[in-house]
Amino acid sequence: MKLDSMYQEVILDHYKNPHGRGLRDGDAEVHHVNPTCGDEITLRVKYDGTTIEDVSYEGQGCSISQASASVLNELLVGKELPDARRIQETFLELMQSKGKIEPDDAMEEVLEDAVAFAGVSKYPARVKCALLSWMAWKDATAQALGADAERKTA
């Protein structure tokens, strides 16, 4: 129970003190909506070669969706793309576990504050909230990398 309480505090802290909030310059922008609950996010990514220079966002919704966007910013900015994808895939695996994965030390090392969402994975309706910004980041990344490839071949 103590761990659940600590995880709730991490989520509330990111909700109240968001990292990356406020749209800034980016290489790509996407807008995602969770029609089930009305959460939405507009997310921009900026790359410097293969490094994520910035992830900024504006959105509205529950504490889970907004805290998840803050955690995403904290985890991915400054990372090389392969490392960021590994973090995203690990978070997705945790969220799709339906509460069956108990984060171990290795997962905690990869996900840092994102392990706080482990309890969310037990509630399918809330999983979509937690994944909203992560799916937006994935789409924005694909868009940015596609535009970068087009610039290089033009």
mmCIF file of C-alpha atoms in Angstrom:
data_model
loop_
_atom_site.group_PDB
_atom_site.id
_atom_site.type_symbol
_atom_site.label_atom_id
_atom_site.label_comp_id
_atom_site.label_asym_id
_atom_site.label_seq_id
_atom_site.Cartn_x
_atom_site.Cartn_y
_atom_site.Cartn_z
ATOM 1 C CA MET A 1 0.000 0.000 0.000
ATOM 2 C CA LYS A 2 2.846 2.402 0.759
ATOM 3 C CA LEU A 3 4.156 1.975 -2.785
ATOM 4 C CA ASP A 4 0.735 2.838 -4.272
ATOM 5 C CA SER A 5 0.634 5.979 -2.149
ATOM 6 C CA MET A 6 4.115 6.986 -3.302
ATOM 7 C CA TYR A 7 3.133 6.364 -6.930
ATOM 8 C CA GLN A 8 0.025 8.536 -6.500
ATOM 9 C CA GLU A 9 2.218 11.321 -5.130
ATOM 10 C CA VAL A 10 4.535 11.109 -8.168
ATOM 11 C CA ILE A 11 1.549 11.377 -10.532
ATOM 12 C CA LEU A 12 0.067 14.308 -8.609
ATOM 13 C CA ASP A 13 3.430 16.078 -8.496
ATOM 14 C CA HIS A 14 3.806 15.826 -12.282
ATOM 15 C CA TYR A 15 0.207 16.983 -12.714
ATOM 16 C CA LYS A 16 0.718 20.037 -10.475
ATOM 17 C CA ASN A 17 4.269 20.823 -11.676
ATOM 18 C CA PRO A 18 4.341 19.733 -15.324
ATOM 19 C CA HIS A 19 7.558 19.397 -17.295
ATOM 20 C CA GLY A 20 7.456 20.483 -20.947
ATOM 21 C CA ARG A 21 4.042 22.167 -20.829
ATOM 22 C CA GLY A 22 3.628 25.036 -23.301
ATOM 23 C CA LEU A 23 4.107 24.597 -27.038
ATOM 24 C CA ARG A 24 7.529 25.571 -28.363
ATOM 25 C CA ASP A 25 9.192 25.264 -31.776
ATOM 26 C CA GLY A 26 9.236 21.766 -33.144
ATOM 27 C CA ASP A 27 9.875 19.685 -36.233
ATOM 28 C CA ALA A 28 6.434 18.051 -36.087
ATOM 29 C CA GLU A 29 3.128 18.547 -34.311
ATOM 30 C CA VAL A 30 0.243 16.170 -33.705
ATOM 31 C CA HIS A 31 -3.084 16.445 -31.920
ATOM 32 C CA HIS A 32 -4.563 13.380 -30.222
ATOM 33 C CA VAL A 33 -7.900 12.985 -28.459
ATOM 34 C CA ASN A 34 -9.146 10.188 -26.230
ATOM 35 C CA PRO A 35 -12.834 10.131 -27.212
ATOM 36 C CA THR A 36 -13.684 7.882 -24.272
ATOM 37 C CA CYS A 37 -13.017 10.570 -21.680
ATOM 38 C CA GLY A 38 -12.260 13.765 -23.601
ATOM 39 C CA ASP A 39 -8.541 14.014 -22.769
ATOM 40 C CA GLU A 40 -6.596 15.738 -25.512
ATOM 41 C CA ILE A 41 -3.060 16.790 -26.263
ATOM 42 C CA THR A 42 -1.205 18.760 -28.887
ATOM 43 C CA LEU A 43 2.418 17.644 -28.862
ATOM 44 C CA ARG A 44 5.502 18.917 -30.685
ATOM 45 C CA VAL A 45 8.880 17.245 -31.034
ATOM 46 C CA LYS A 46 12.195 18.803 -31.993
ATOM 47 C CA TYR A 47 15.215 16.762 -33.023
ATOM 48 C CA ASP A 48 18.855 17.695 -33.276
ATOM 49 C CA GLY A 49 20.105 14.994 -35.607
ATOM 50 C CA THR A 50 19.296 11.809 -33.705
ATOM 51 C CA THR A 51 18.769 13.411 -30.287
ATOM 52 C CA ILE A 52 15.424 14.564 -28.935
ATOM 53 C CA GLU A 53 16.016 18.229 -28.309
ATOM 54 C CA ASP A 54 12.533 19.017 -26.986
ATOM 55 C CA VAL A 55 9.049 17.652 -26.432
ATOM 56 C CA SER A 56 6.459 20.292 -25.664
ATOM 57 C CA TYR A 57 2.723 19.984 -25.274
ATOM 58 C CA GLU A 58 -0.563 21.621 -24.419
ATOM 59 C CA GLY A 59 -3.506 19.606 -23.326
ATOM 60 C CA GLN A 60 -6.387 19.091 -21.034
ATOM 61 C CA GLY A 61 -7.690 16.101 -19.223
ATOM 62 C CA CYS A 62 -7.349 14.017 -16.125
ATOM 63 C CA SER A 63 -4.339 13.988 -13.840
ATOM 64 C CA ILE A 64 -3.160 10.692 -15.366
ATOM 65 C CA SER A 65 -3.025 11.969 -18.953
ATOM 66 C CA GLN A 66 -1.393 15.255 -18.003
ATOM 67 C CA ALA A 67 1.119 13.700 -15.590
ATOM 68 C CA SER A 68 2.035 11.105 -18.201
ATOM 69 C CA ALA A 69 2.880 13.868 -20.697
ATOM 70 C CA SER A 70 5.093 15.519 -18.075
ATOM 71 C CA VAL A 71 6.891 12.237 -17.352
ATOM 72 C CA LEU A 72 7.358 11.650 -21.090
ATOM 73 C CA ASN A 73 9.059 15.039 -21.412
ATOM 74 C CA GLU A 74 11.303 14.372 -18.435
ATOM 75 C CA LEU A 75 12.303 10.924 -19.705
ATOM 76 C CA LEU A 76 12.803 11.567 -23.419
ATOM 77 C CA VAL A 77 14.329 15.048 -23.828
ATOM 78 C CA GLY A 78 18.057 14.682 -24.372
ATOM 79 C CA LYS A 79 17.857 11.007 -25.308
ATOM 80 C CA GLU A 80 19.041 9.421 -28.536
ATOM 81 C CA LEU A 81 16.127 8.116 -30.611
ATOM 82 C CA PRO A 82 16.839 4.370 -30.045
ATOM 83 C CA ASP A 83 16.930 4.936 -26.265
ATOM 84 C CA ALA A 84 13.691 6.944 -26.378
ATOM 85 C CA ARG A 85 11.989 4.191 -28.366
ATOM 86 C CA ARG A 86 13.134 1.597 -25.834
ATOM 87 C CA ILE A 87 11.653 3.696 -23.024
ATOM 88 C CA GLN A 88 8.386 4.098 -24.965
ATOM 89 C CA GLU A 89 8.184 0.358 -25.682
ATOM 90 C CA THR A 90 8.855 -0.490 -22.015
ATOM 91 C CA PHE A 91 6.134 1.925 -20.890
ATOM 92 C CA LEU A 92 3.717 0.432 -23.432
ATOM 93 C CA GLU A 93 4.522 -3.076 -22.179
ATOM 94 C CA LEU A 94 3.820 -1.984 -18.594
ATOM 95 C CA MET A 95 0.551 -0.291 -19.563
ATOM 96 C CA GLN A 96 -0.666 -3.315 -21.543
ATOM 97 C CA SER A 97 0.133 -5.756 -18.704
ATOM 98 C CA LYS A 98 -3.277 -5.381 -17.037
ATOM 99 C CA GLY A 99 -1.467 -5.131 -13.708
ATOM 100 C CA LYS A 100 0.400 -8.411 -14.162
ATOM 101 C CA ILE A 101 3.863 -6.838 -14.422
ATOM 102 C CA GLU A 102 5.368 -5.756 -11.148
ATOM 103 C CA PRO A 103 8.146 -3.276 -11.999
ATOM 104 C CA ASP A 104 11.565 -4.646 -11.056
ATOM 105 C CA ASP A 105 14.819 -2.724 -10.626
ATOM 106 C CA ALA A 106 15.676 -2.976 -14.338
ATOM 107 C CA MET A 107 12.283 -1.598 -15.383
ATOM 108 C CA GLU A 108 12.486 1.148 -12.776
ATOM 109 C CA GLU A 109 15.897 2.139 -14.134
ATOM 110 C CA VAL A 110 14.442 2.522 -17.648
ATOM 111 C CA LEU A 111 11.136 4.145 -16.692
ATOM 112 C CA GLU A 112 12.109 6.196 -13.622
ATOM 113 C CA ASP A 113 8.963 8.177 -12.590
ATOM 114 C CA ALA A 114 6.896 6.368 -15.236
ATOM 115 C CA VAL A 115 6.768 3.272 -13.013
ATOM 116 C CA ALA A 116 4.240 5.266 -10.981
ATOM 117 C CA PHE A 117 1.697 4.349 -13.659
ATOM 118 C CA ALA A 118 1.991 0.598 -12.943
ATOM 119 C CA GLY A 119 -1.262 0.641 -10.977
ATOM 120 C CA VAL A 120 -3.041 2.374 -13.858
ATOM 121 C CA SER A 121 -2.484 -0.715 -16.023
ATOM 122 C CA LYS A 122 -5.172 -2.524 -13.987
ATOM 123 C CA TYR A 123 -7.836 -0.161 -15.347
ATOM 124 C CA PRO A 124 -8.283 -0.405 -19.143
ATOM 125 C CA ALA A 125 -10.165 2.895 -19.387
ATOM 126 C CA ARG A 126 -7.283 4.689 -17.636
ATOM 127 C CA VAL A 127 -4.573 3.037 -19.757
ATOM 128 C CA LYS A 128 -5.709 5.139 -22.718
ATOM 129 C CA CYS A 129 -5.254 8.250 -20.566
ATOM 130 C CA ALA A 130 -1.704 7.274 -19.643
ATOM 131 C CA LEU A 131 -0.789 6.359 -23.243
ATOM 132 C CA LEU A 132 -2.254 9.445 -24.948
ATOM 133 C CA SER A 133 0.938 11.523 -24.947
ATOM 134 C CA TRP A 134 3.127 8.486 -25.713
ATOM 135 C CA MET A 135 1.128 7.643 -28.840
ATOM 136 C CA ALA A 136 1.216 11.326 -29.829
ATOM 137 C CA TRP A 137 5.016 11.333 -29.387
ATOM 138 C CA LYS A 138 5.322 8.209 -31.527
ATOM 139 C CA ASP A 139 3.251 9.800 -34.328
ATOM 140 C CA ALA A 140 5.059 13.139 -34.116
ATOM 141 C CA THR A 141 8.397 11.336 -34.255
ATOM 142 C CA ALA A 142 7.372 9.417 -37.376
ATOM 143 C CA GLN A 143 6.196 12.677 -38.939
ATOM 144 C CA ALA A 144 9.405 14.524 -38.039
ATOM 145 C CA LEU A 145 11.651 11.725 -39.287
ATOM 146 C CA GLY A 146 9.651 11.487 -42.519
ATOM 147 C CA ALA A 147 10.025 15.229 -43.107
ATOM 148 C CA ASP A 148 13.749 14.992 -42.321
ATOM 149 C CA ALA A 149 14.163 12.153 -44.867
ATOM 150 C CA GLU A 150 12.308 14.191 -47.481
ATOM 151 C CA ARG A 151 14.592 17.199 -46.887
ATOM 152 C CA LYS A 152 17.690 15.021 -47.302
ATOM 153 C CA THR A 153 16.521 13.546 -50.624
ATOM 154 C CA ALA A 154 15.259 16.835 -52.089
#
